[in-house]
Amino acid sequence: MAIDKTSSPTWVKVVIIAVALSFVASVAGLAAIGSGGASRSSSSSNDAAATQSSIAAKHQPAIDALLAAQKAKPEDIDIITQLGHAYYDYAAELTNAGLADAAQPLWAVAISYYDQVLAKRPDDAQVLGDRAFAAYYSGAPDAAESLKRFIATNDPNLAQQIDAAKQYLSQIGASVPATQSSGTTSTP
């Protein structure tokens, strides 16, 4: 069965191409790292920079494609949502790699895109949750309020994320963590 690709929106084509390029770039990056024979004597700052660079190479092509799609359709709420998710995923991977400082501006960008979505779709439970988690991980002053708003959705499809939000909300009184261990970030 053939698929008529001519009827696909341009932004979908751009995203697919960006994902394919991202995959090729990540494979090429891994090959370059593997052939370099990394020395064990390199400093941890070089390792952190290499990790950050590798993560950026993985996420930046998709973000660039989505930014181009948004430029073509600035009011498309689905593109804006995907941009929020792309920055969220990028920040989450940096945070899980122990690079919370590098993730901070990305959490803020994700929140700004999620705020744009919520201005038009204030009851979007998934976006409310992602925005709440981004606020929590970034240490935003409205993190507790965002978590409460997400919890109040009581969306049965997001029960695990709501449980995590309740745990995070209980921790906020003490402090908002700068980093989290791998696996605690709930990505969209």
XYZ file of N, CA, C and O in Angstrom:
752
model
N 0.837 -1.171 0.000
C 0.000 0.000 0.000
C 0.887 1.241 0.000
O 1.726 1.415 0.865
N 0.689 2.086 -0.961
C 1.486 3.302 -1.090
C 0.866 4.421 -0.265
O -0.343 4.490 -0.106
N 1.725 5.307 0.242
C 1.276 6.455 1.018
C 1.479 7.691 0.167
O 2.559 7.904 -0.395
N 0.427 8.499 0.061
C 0.503 9.731 -0.713
C 1.193 10.795 0.127
O 0.593 11.412 0.997
N 2.486 11.000 -0.133
C 3.274 11.952 0.645
C 3.030 13.390 0.215
O 3.423 14.321 0.905
N 2.387 13.590 -0.926
C 2.165 14.953 -1.406
C 1.158 15.703 -0.555
O 1.153 16.922 -0.552
N 0.322 14.989 0.187
C -0.673 15.674 0.999
C -0.175 15.954 2.421
O -0.882 16.557 3.204
N 1.039 15.531 2.743
C 1.593 15.793 4.074
C 1.930 17.272 4.204
O 2.458 17.885 3.270
N 1.648 17.862 5.388
C 2.021 19.266 5.596
C 3.544 19.430 5.529
O 4.292 18.513 5.857
N 3.965 20.608 5.127
C 5.394 20.886 4.991
C 6.134 20.687 6.299
O 7.230 20.146 6.332
N 5.545 21.099 7.413
C 6.229 20.978 8.700
C 6.486 19.528 9.057
O 7.494 19.215 9.682
N 5.607 18.611 8.643
C 5.820 17.191 8.911
C 7.036 16.702 8.128
O 7.886 15.978 8.659
N 7.128 17.107 6.879
C 8.271 16.724 6.054
C 9.568 17.264 6.647
O 10.575 16.557 6.700
N 9.541 18.519 7.109
C 10.731 19.129 7.696
C 11.156 18.368 8.948
O 12.340 18.076 9.146
N 10.201 18.013 9.784
C 10.521 17.284 11.016
C 11.095 15.910 10.693
O 12.079 15.471 11.296
N 10.523 15.221 9.723
C 11.024 13.893 9.340
C 12.450 13.993 8.814
O 13.320 13.194 9.186
N 12.714 14.979 7.995
C 14.065 15.169 7.464
C 15.032 15.501 8.606
O 16.140 14.964 8.668
N 14.591 16.351 9.540
C 15.457 16.716 10.666
C 15.771 15.511 11.539
O 16.907 15.335 11.980
N 14.790 14.674 11.756
C 15.021 13.473 12.568
C 15.999 12.542 11.859
O 16.908 11.985 12.476
N 15.831 12.392 10.556
C 16.753 11.546 9.796
C 18.171 12.112 9.844
O 19.141 11.364 10.056
N 18.306 13.417 9.663
C 19.633 14.041 9.739
C 20.223 13.918 11.132
O 21.426 13.688 11.289
N 19.375 14.057 12.142
C 19.833 13.904 13.523
C 20.368 12.500 13.762
O 21.397 12.315 14.394
N 19.666 11.515 13.244
C 20.112 10.132 13.391
C 21.465 9.932 12.711
O 22.387 9.358 13.294
N 21.599 10.427 11.493
C 22.857 10.291 10.761
C 23.981 11.009 11.514
O 25.080 10.475 11.666
N 23.690 12.208 12.036
C 24.710 12.956 12.768
C 25.116 12.236 14.046
O 26.299 12.204 14.396
N 24.152 11.642 14.736
C 24.504 10.945 15.973
C 25.323 9.699 15.688
O 26.255 9.386 16.421
N 25.012 8.990 14.616
C 25.805 7.809 14.247
C 27.214 8.242 13.857
O 28.195 7.627 14.269
N 27.314 9.322 13.095
C 28.633 9.818 12.697
C 29.419 10.279 13.928
O 30.624 10.043 14.029
N 28.735 10.914 14.873
C 29.401 11.363 16.103
C 29.900 10.196 16.926
O 31.003 10.229 17.464
N 29.116 9.150 17.021
C 29.546 7.965 17.760
C 30.744 7.304 17.082
O 31.659 6.834 17.743
N 30.725 7.274 15.771
C 31.846 6.696 15.040
C 33.115 7.517 15.277
O 34.203 6.963 15.469
N 32.977 8.831 15.286
C 34.135 9.693 15.518
C 34.671 9.514 16.935
O 35.876 9.465 17.155
N 33.761 9.398 17.895
C 34.188 9.193 19.278
C 34.876 7.840 19.420
O 35.910 7.723 20.055
N 34.287 6.825 18.804
C 34.857 5.476 18.885
C 36.225 5.384 18.243
O 37.109 4.694 18.739
N 36.437 6.087 17.154
C 37.725 5.996 16.471
C 38.781 6.875 17.133
O 39.960 6.721 16.883
N 38.360 7.777 17.989
C 39.299 8.677 18.638
C 40.091 8.038 19.755
O 41.081 8.595 20.201
N 39.693 6.871 20.223
C 40.414 6.210 21.303
C 40.519 7.098 22.520
O 41.601 7.454 22.946
N 39.383 7.497 23.082
C 39.341 8.444 24.187
C 40.298 8.062 25.304
O 40.342 6.941 25.747
N 41.058 9.019 25.735
C 42.035 8.820 26.800
C 41.366 8.906 28.156
O 40.526 9.767 28.393
N 41.752 8.033 29.065
C 41.198 8.036 30.424
C 41.758 9.193 31.239
O 41.250 9.497 32.294
N 42.804 9.836 30.749
C 43.422 10.914 31.507
C 42.782 12.268 31.234
O 43.190 13.261 31.803
N 41.786 12.324 30.365
C 41.148 13.607 30.080
C 40.357 14.069 31.291
O 39.845 13.290 32.055
N 40.264 15.358 31.462
C 39.605 15.917 32.641
C 38.101 15.761 32.557
O 37.531 15.577 31.483
N 37.460 15.865 33.705
C 36.009 15.714 33.746
C 35.316 16.858 33.017
O 34.233 16.681 32.487
N 35.950 18.035 32.962
C 35.337 19.136 32.226
C 35.316 18.852 30.732
O 34.369 19.217 30.046
N 36.357 18.187 30.228
C 36.354 17.791 28.820
C 35.287 16.744 28.564
O 34.623 16.769 27.538
N 35.122 15.816 29.520
C 34.081 14.802 29.388
C 32.706 15.444 29.396
O 31.837 15.075 28.611
N 32.496 16.403 30.284
C 31.210 17.094 30.362
C 30.937 17.855 29.069
O 29.811 17.827 28.549
N 31.958 18.513 28.540
C 31.793 19.253 27.290
C 31.482 18.303 26.141
O 30.630 18.599 25.294
N 32.140 17.166 26.121
C 31.879 16.185 25.068
C 30.469 15.624 25.190
O 29.769 15.461 24.188
N 30.050 15.358 26.415
C 28.696 14.856 26.636
C 27.670 15.894 26.211
O 26.697 15.583 25.521
N 27.898 17.134 26.616
C 26.983 18.209 26.248
C 26.917 18.375 24.731
O 25.841 18.532 24.162
N 28.062 18.306 24.087
C 28.118 18.431 22.630
C 27.379 17.280 21.950
O 26.650 17.481 20.977
N 27.561 16.088 22.472
C 26.884 14.915 21.909
C 25.375 15.033 22.056
O 24.623 14.718 21.125
N 24.937 15.490 23.207
C 23.500 15.656 23.436
C 22.948 16.757 22.528
O 21.863 16.614 21.949
N 23.704 17.830 22.374
C 23.272 18.914 21.490
C 23.138 18.426 20.051
O 22.166 18.757 19.363
N 24.100 17.627 19.601
C 24.054 17.105 18.232
C 22.824 16.234 18.016
O 22.288 16.174 16.908
N 22.386 15.602 19.067
C 21.203 14.739 18.974
C 19.914 15.558 18.873
O 19.000 15.196 18.136
N 19.825 16.663 19.609
C 18.571 17.412 19.704
C 18.475 18.629 18.784
O 17.375 18.989 18.364
N 19.593 19.264 18.486
C 19.540 20.532 17.758
C 18.941 20.429 16.353
O 18.183 21.312 15.951
N 19.217 19.373 15.581
C 18.611 19.322 14.248
C 17.074 19.320 14.278
O 16.436 20.002 13.473
N 16.482 18.590 15.196
C 15.020 18.571 15.287
C 14.493 19.937 15.724
O 13.477 20.416 15.205
N 15.191 20.570 16.670
C 14.776 21.899 17.117
C 14.869 22.888 15.964
O 13.960 23.693 15.744
N 15.962 22.836 15.209
C 16.115 23.742 14.068
C 15.004 23.543 13.046
O 14.462 24.514 12.500
N 14.640 22.287 12.785
C 13.562 22.005 11.834
C 12.226 22.545 12.343
O 11.444 23.120 11.571
N 11.981 22.368 13.631
C 10.732 22.877 14.199
C 10.700 24.406 14.197
O 9.648 25.011 13.949
N 11.841 25.043 14.454
C 11.899 26.504 14.404
C 11.610 27.005 12.987
O 10.921 28.015 12.809
N 12.130 26.292 11.988
C 11.849 26.655 10.594
C 10.366 26.476 10.286
O 9.750 27.307 9.609
N 9.789 25.388 10.785
C 8.364 25.147 10.570
C 7.531 26.217 11.260
O 6.526 26.689 10.710
N 7.967 26.634 12.455
C 7.235 27.673 13.175
C 7.321 29.008 12.443
O 6.369 29.777 12.434
N 8.468 29.248 11.826
C 8.627 30.497 11.071
C 7.629 30.537 9.912
O 7.069 31.587 9.604
N 7.392 29.372 9.298
C 6.441 29.290 8.197
C 5.003 29.402 8.699
O 4.143 29.940 7.996
N 4.743 28.867 9.892
C 3.393 28.888 10.467
C 3.480 29.306 11.931
O 3.382 28.479 12.833
N 3.655 30.605 12.178
C 3.909 31.066 13.544
C 2.766 30.824 14.533
O 3.003 30.774 15.732
N 1.562 30.655 14.080
C 0.428 30.455 14.984
C 0.028 28.995 15.133
O -0.947 28.697 15.820
N 0.759 28.075 14.526
C 0.415 26.650 14.585
C 0.709 26.108 15.980
O 1.871 25.923 16.365
N -0.324 25.836 16.730
C -0.193 25.413 18.119
C 0.484 24.051 18.242
O 1.180 23.787 19.229
N 0.308 23.188 17.251
C 0.956 21.876 17.295
C 2.472 22.000 17.153
O 3.220 21.282 17.818
N 2.925 22.901 16.307
C 4.363 23.132 16.158
C 4.925 23.728 17.448
O 5.989 23.317 17.920
N 4.200 24.660 18.035
C 4.649 25.280 19.281
C 4.736 24.223 20.388
O 5.691 24.199 21.168
N 3.756 23.324 20.422
C 3.778 22.233 21.405
C 4.998 21.352 21.189
O 5.701 20.999 22.149
N 5.269 20.991 19.943
C 6.422 20.142 19.644
C 7.739 20.838 19.994
O 8.693 20.185 20.418
N 7.797 22.141 19.812
C 8.993 22.886 20.219
C 9.187 22.798 21.735
O 10.304 22.583 22.212
N 8.110 22.953 22.484
C 8.204 22.801 23.939
C 8.716 21.422 24.311
O 9.619 21.274 25.140
N 8.167 20.397 23.664
C 8.599 19.022 23.945
C 10.069 18.803 23.558
O 10.807 18.122 24.270
N 10.480 19.382 22.437
C 11.865 19.206 21.980
C 12.848 19.826 22.976
O 13.866 19.210 23.326
N 12.546 21.030 23.440
C 13.417 21.664 24.429
C 13.360 20.925 25.769
O 14.372 20.800 26.452
N 12.194 20.425 26.132
C 12.039 19.649 27.367
C 12.923 18.401 27.311
O 13.661 18.109 28.249
N 12.836 17.657 26.202
C 13.637 16.438 26.061
C 15.133 16.742 26.113
O 15.909 16.008 26.728
N 15.524 17.814 25.467
C 16.927 18.235 25.448
C 17.385 18.554 26.879
O 18.416 18.054 27.356
N 16.599 19.362 27.590
C 16.948 19.728 28.966
C 16.952 18.508 29.882
O 17.833 18.372 30.739
N 15.996 17.612 29.700
C 15.920 16.406 30.538
C 17.151 15.533 30.345
O 17.716 15.019 31.316
N 17.593 15.387 29.108
C 18.777 14.557 28.853
C 20.026 15.197 29.467
O 20.866 14.490 30.038
N 20.150 16.506 29.350
C 21.285 17.186 29.984
C 21.236 17.029 31.507
O 22.252 16.736 32.140
N 20.064 17.201 32.090
C 19.912 17.067 33.539
C 20.267 15.661 33.989
O 21.003 15.467 34.955
N 19.778 14.672 33.276
C 20.057 13.278 33.631
C 21.529 12.919 33.444
O 22.012 11.986 34.075
N 22.225 13.674 32.603
C 23.661 13.444 32.394
C 24.499 14.212 33.420
O 25.722 14.212 33.340
N 23.846 14.866 34.363
C 24.572 15.616 35.380
C 24.959 17.011 34.936
O 25.831 17.639 35.529
N 24.320 17.522 33.897
C 24.645 18.838 33.357
C 23.485 19.813 33.579
O 23.011 20.475 32.662
N 23.039 19.885 34.827
C 21.871 20.702 35.169
C 22.078 22.179 34.835
O 21.135 22.854 34.415
N 23.288 22.689 35.014
C 23.536 24.101 34.703
C 23.325 24.385 33.217
O 22.774 25.419 32.851
N 23.765 23.463 32.385
C 23.581 23.636 30.936
C 22.113 23.504 30.554
O 21.669 24.088 29.555
N 21.352 22.760 31.340
C 19.941 22.536 31.040
C 19.059 23.719 31.425
O 17.973 23.882 30.867
N 19.499 24.537 32.370
C 18.667 25.618 32.897
C 18.033 26.497 31.818
O 16.820 26.705 31.842
N 18.791 27.032 30.872
C 18.142 27.895 29.873
C 17.168 27.122 28.979
O 16.177 27.686 28.511
N 17.421 25.837 28.785
C 16.527 25.036 27.947
C 15.202 24.770 28.644
O 14.145 24.752 28.001
N 15.249 24.557 29.967
C 13.996 24.412 30.719
C 13.168 25.686 30.558
O 11.947 25.618 30.357
N 13.821 26.834 30.645
C 13.114 28.115 30.516
C 12.481 28.274 29.140
O 11.348 28.763 29.015
N 13.181 27.845 28.106
C 12.630 27.930 26.752
C 11.426 26.998 26.618
O 10.390 27.372 26.047
N 11.538 25.788 27.149
C 10.409 24.847 27.106
C 9.198 25.464 27.804
O 8.073 25.408 27.273
N 9.426 26.058 28.960
C 8.320 26.690 29.701
C 7.679 27.792 28.867
O 6.452 27.905 28.817
N 8.482 28.587 28.172
C 7.912 29.679 27.370
C 7.032 29.143 26.242
O 5.975 29.710 25.954
N 7.440 28.039 25.617
C 6.599 27.446 24.576
C 5.334 26.834 25.189
O 4.241 26.982 24.638
N 5.482 26.164 26.316
C 4.306 25.592 26.973
C 3.327 26.687 27.395
O 2.108 26.508 27.296
N 3.833 27.828 27.844
C 2.951 28.936 28.212
C 2.156 29.433 27.000
O 0.975 29.786 27.131
N 2.796 29.448 25.826
C 2.085 29.851 24.609
C 0.956 28.873 24.290
O -0.135 29.284 23.889
N 1.239 27.584 24.462
C 0.216 26.568 24.200
C -0.930 26.721 25.199
O -2.111 26.704 24.822
N -0.587 26.878 26.477
C -1.612 26.966 27.516
C -2.462 28.234 27.394
O -3.602 28.259 27.860
N -1.936 29.262 26.756
C -2.727 30.470 26.517
C -3.893 30.173 25.569
O -4.948 30.800 25.656
N -3.695 29.188 24.694
C -4.750 28.825 23.737
C -5.497 27.557 24.146
O -6.653 27.375 23.777
N -4.816 26.675 24.870
C -5.434 25.422 25.329
C -5.126 25.250 26.820
O -4.278 24.434 27.201
N -5.812 26.013 27.677
C -5.465 26.034 29.103
C -5.689 24.705 29.838
O -5.140 24.516 30.918
N -6.457 23.808 29.278
C -6.753 22.547 29.953
C -5.992 21.362 29.363
O -6.350 20.215 29.625
N -4.944 21.603 28.596
C -4.152 20.522 28.009
C -3.318 19.889 29.123
O -2.282 20.414 29.532
N -3.782 18.744 29.614
C -3.155 18.101 30.779
C -1.704 17.713 30.516
O -0.848 17.865 31.395
N -1.404 17.207 29.336
C -0.029 16.810 29.022
C 0.911 18.017 29.082
O 1.980 17.948 29.675
N 0.494 19.110 28.488
C 1.323 20.317 28.487
C 1.421 20.900 29.899
O 2.492 21.340 30.320
N 0.311 20.861 30.646
C 0.357 21.317 32.036
C 1.385 20.514 32.833
O 2.153 21.069 33.616
N 1.410 19.202 32.620
C 2.362 18.349 33.322
C 3.791 18.620 32.914
O 4.685 18.758 33.769
N 4.026 18.713 31.614
C 5.390 18.968 31.147
C 5.883 20.327 31.624
O 7.042 20.483 32.008
N 4.985 21.302 31.624
C 5.370 22.627 32.104
C 5.693 22.581 33.602
O 6.643 23.189 34.071
N 4.899 21.822 34.353
C 5.127 21.699 35.791
C 6.472 21.038 36.090
O 7.223 21.496 36.949
N 6.787 19.969 35.356
C 8.067 19.293 35.571
C 9.231 20.192 35.157
O 10.269 20.229 35.824
N 9.068 20.919 34.059
C 10.117 21.850 33.630
C 10.329 22.932 34.688
O 11.473 23.287 34.998
N 9.244 23.427 35.261
C 9.358 24.437 36.312
C 10.062 23.856 37.539
O 10.910 24.506 38.147
N 9.736 22.625 37.884
C 10.363 21.965 39.029
C 11.867 21.806 38.815
O 12.667 22.191 39.658
N 12.245 21.243 37.677
C 13.664 20.987 37.419
C 14.465 22.262 37.237
O 15.662 22.286 37.508
N 13.818 23.325 36.771
C 14.541 24.588 36.591
C 14.589 25.397 37.883
O 15.309 26.383 37.958
N 13.818 24.979 38.882
C 13.771 25.736 40.117
C 12.977 27.023 39.979
O 13.175 27.970 40.735
N 12.053 27.055 39.034
C 11.240 28.251 38.802
C 10.407 28.581 40.039
O 9.950 27.679 40.746
N 10.214 29.855 40.302
C 9.461 30.243 41.492
C 8.013 29.759 41.487
O 7.404 29.617 42.539
N 7.458 29.493 40.312
C 6.072 29.033 40.233
C 5.958 27.510 40.129
O 4.908 26.988 39.751
N 7.009 26.788 40.488
C 7.006 25.325 40.355
C 5.893 24.690 41.179
O 5.164 23.817 40.674
N 5.723 25.097 42.413
C 4.684 24.508 43.262
C 3.296 24.761 42.674
O 2.470 23.844 42.599
N 3.069 25.978 42.238
C 1.777 26.320 41.628
C 1.539 25.489 40.361
O 0.440 24.990 40.136
N 2.565 25.332 39.547
C 2.443 24.546 38.316
C 2.145 23.076 38.615
O 1.322 22.453 37.942
N 2.830 22.530 39.610
C 2.582 21.140 39.995
C 1.155 20.968 40.507
O 0.468 19.999 40.140
N 0.678 21.895 41.326
C -0.691 21.814 41.843
C -1.713 21.875 40.708
O -2.703 21.135 40.713
N -1.467 22.742 39.764
C -2.387 22.882 38.627
C -2.442 21.593 37.818
O -3.510 21.160 37.387
N -1.284 20.956 37.622
C -1.241 19.686 36.893
C -1.945 18.587 37.687
O -2.743 17.830 37.143
N -1.665 18.501 38.963
C -2.279 17.476 39.815
C -3.799 17.611 39.782
O -4.530 16.619 39.752
N -4.288 18.841 39.761
C -5.728 19.101 39.760
C -6.425 18.571 38.507
O -7.643 18.354 38.522
N -5.683 18.328 37.431
C -6.320 17.780 36.228
C -6.847 16.377 36.493
O -7.812 15.958 35.879
N -6.174 15.647 37.385
C -6.577 14.289 37.747
C -6.847 13.429 36.510
O -7.765 12.605 36.496
N -6.046 13.628 35.470
C -6.201 12.895 34.213
C -5.773 11.442 34.422
O -4.610 11.173 34.729
N -6.688 10.489 34.246
C -6.338 9.080 34.477
C -5.261 8.566 33.517
O -4.537 7.630 33.856
N -5.130 9.175 32.358
C -4.096 8.767 31.399
C -2.704 9.198 31.845
O -1.704 8.729 31.305
N -2.638 10.116 32.791
C -1.360 10.642 33.272
C -1.167 10.344 34.762
O -0.487 11.090 35.470
N -1.747 9.251 35.230
C -1.722 8.919 36.659
C -0.300 8.817 37.210
O -0.015 9.308 38.308
N 0.611 8.189 36.461
C 1.994 8.057 36.942
C 2.667 9.422 37.061
O 3.379 9.689 38.031
N 2.452 10.270 36.066
C 3.047 11.597 36.113
C 2.444 12.419 37.254
O 3.157 13.184 37.910
N 1.149 12.252 37.501
C 0.511 12.977 38.604
C 1.073 12.508 39.934
O 1.339 13.318 40.831
N 1.305 11.209 40.078
C 1.929 10.693 41.302
C 3.323 11.292 41.492
O 3.695 11.677 42.602
N 4.093 11.356 40.395
C 5.427 11.960 40.479
C 5.316 13.436 40.857
O 6.095 13.932 41.675
N 4.338 14.129 40.288
C 4.147 15.545 40.606
C 3.822 15.728 42.085
O 4.296 16.672 42.724
N 3.034 14.822 42.654
C 2.711 14.893 44.088
C 3.980 14.729 44.933
O 4.167 15.433 45.926
N 4.844 13.811 44.521
C 6.108 13.617 45.241
C 6.982 14.866 45.144
O 7.572 15.301 46.128
N 7.072 15.428 43.946
C 7.890 16.624 43.752
C 7.333 17.783 44.568
O 8.085 18.558 45.152
N 6.003 17.902 44.599
C 5.376 18.973 45.357
C 5.707 18.846 46.842
O 5.988 19.851 47.505
N 5.733 17.622 47.351
C 6.065 17.423 48.762
C 7.533 17.775 49.051
O 7.873 18.130 50.170
N 8.389 17.685 48.035
C 9.809 18.003 48.202
C 10.102 19.495 48.075
O 11.138 19.961 48.522
N 9.209 20.225 47.458
C 9.466 21.636 47.180
C 9.645 22.446 48.454
O 10.440 23.379 48.476
N 8.962 22.097 49.515
C 9.106 22.832 50.771
C 10.543 22.890 51.241
O 11.011 23.901 51.731
N 11.292 21.786 51.050
C 12.698 21.741 51.470
C 13.558 22.523 50.487
O 14.227 23.469 50.851
N 13.549 22.095 49.252
C 14.305 22.795 48.209
C 14.017 22.144 46.873
O 13.623 20.994 46.796
N 14.231 22.896 45.819
C 14.115 22.358 44.470
C 15.484 21.876 44.068
O 16.451 22.638 44.106
N 15.634 20.596 43.677
C 16.953 20.057 43.387
C 17.564 20.646 42.126
O 16.857 20.976 41.189
N 18.882 20.773 42.164
C 19.606 21.243 40.980
C 19.751 20.120 39.979
O 19.771 20.348 38.786
N 19.868 18.893 40.460
C 19.996 17.754 39.564
C 19.150 16.614 40.085
O 18.788 16.569 41.247
N 18.852 15.696 39.200
C 18.104 14.497 39.551
C 18.859 13.310 39.020
O 19.576 13.414 38.027
N 18.657 12.176 39.649
C 19.299 10.975 39.140
C 18.583 10.494 37.905
O 17.424 10.812 37.681
N 19.271 9.741 37.099
C 18.714 9.248 35.843
C 17.432 8.470 36.094
O 17.312 7.691 37.019
N 16.455 8.712 35.241
C 15.218 7.984 35.320
C 14.134 8.712 36.080
O 12.993 8.266 36.104
N 14.412 9.849 36.691
C 13.370 10.537 37.439
C 12.669 11.586 36.604
O 11.651 12.097 37.010
N 13.167 11.902 35.455
C 12.545 12.882 34.609
C 11.464 12.222 33.770
O 11.712 11.219 33.125
N 10.291 12.787 33.776
C 9.180 12.233 33.012
C 9.084 12.989 31.700
O 8.604 14.116 31.676
N 9.545 12.403 30.630
C 9.527 13.077 29.344
C 8.192 12.837 28.660
O 7.536 11.842 28.909
N 7.802 13.768 27.793
C 6.527 13.614 27.113
C 6.488 12.425 26.194
O 7.447 11.936 25.743
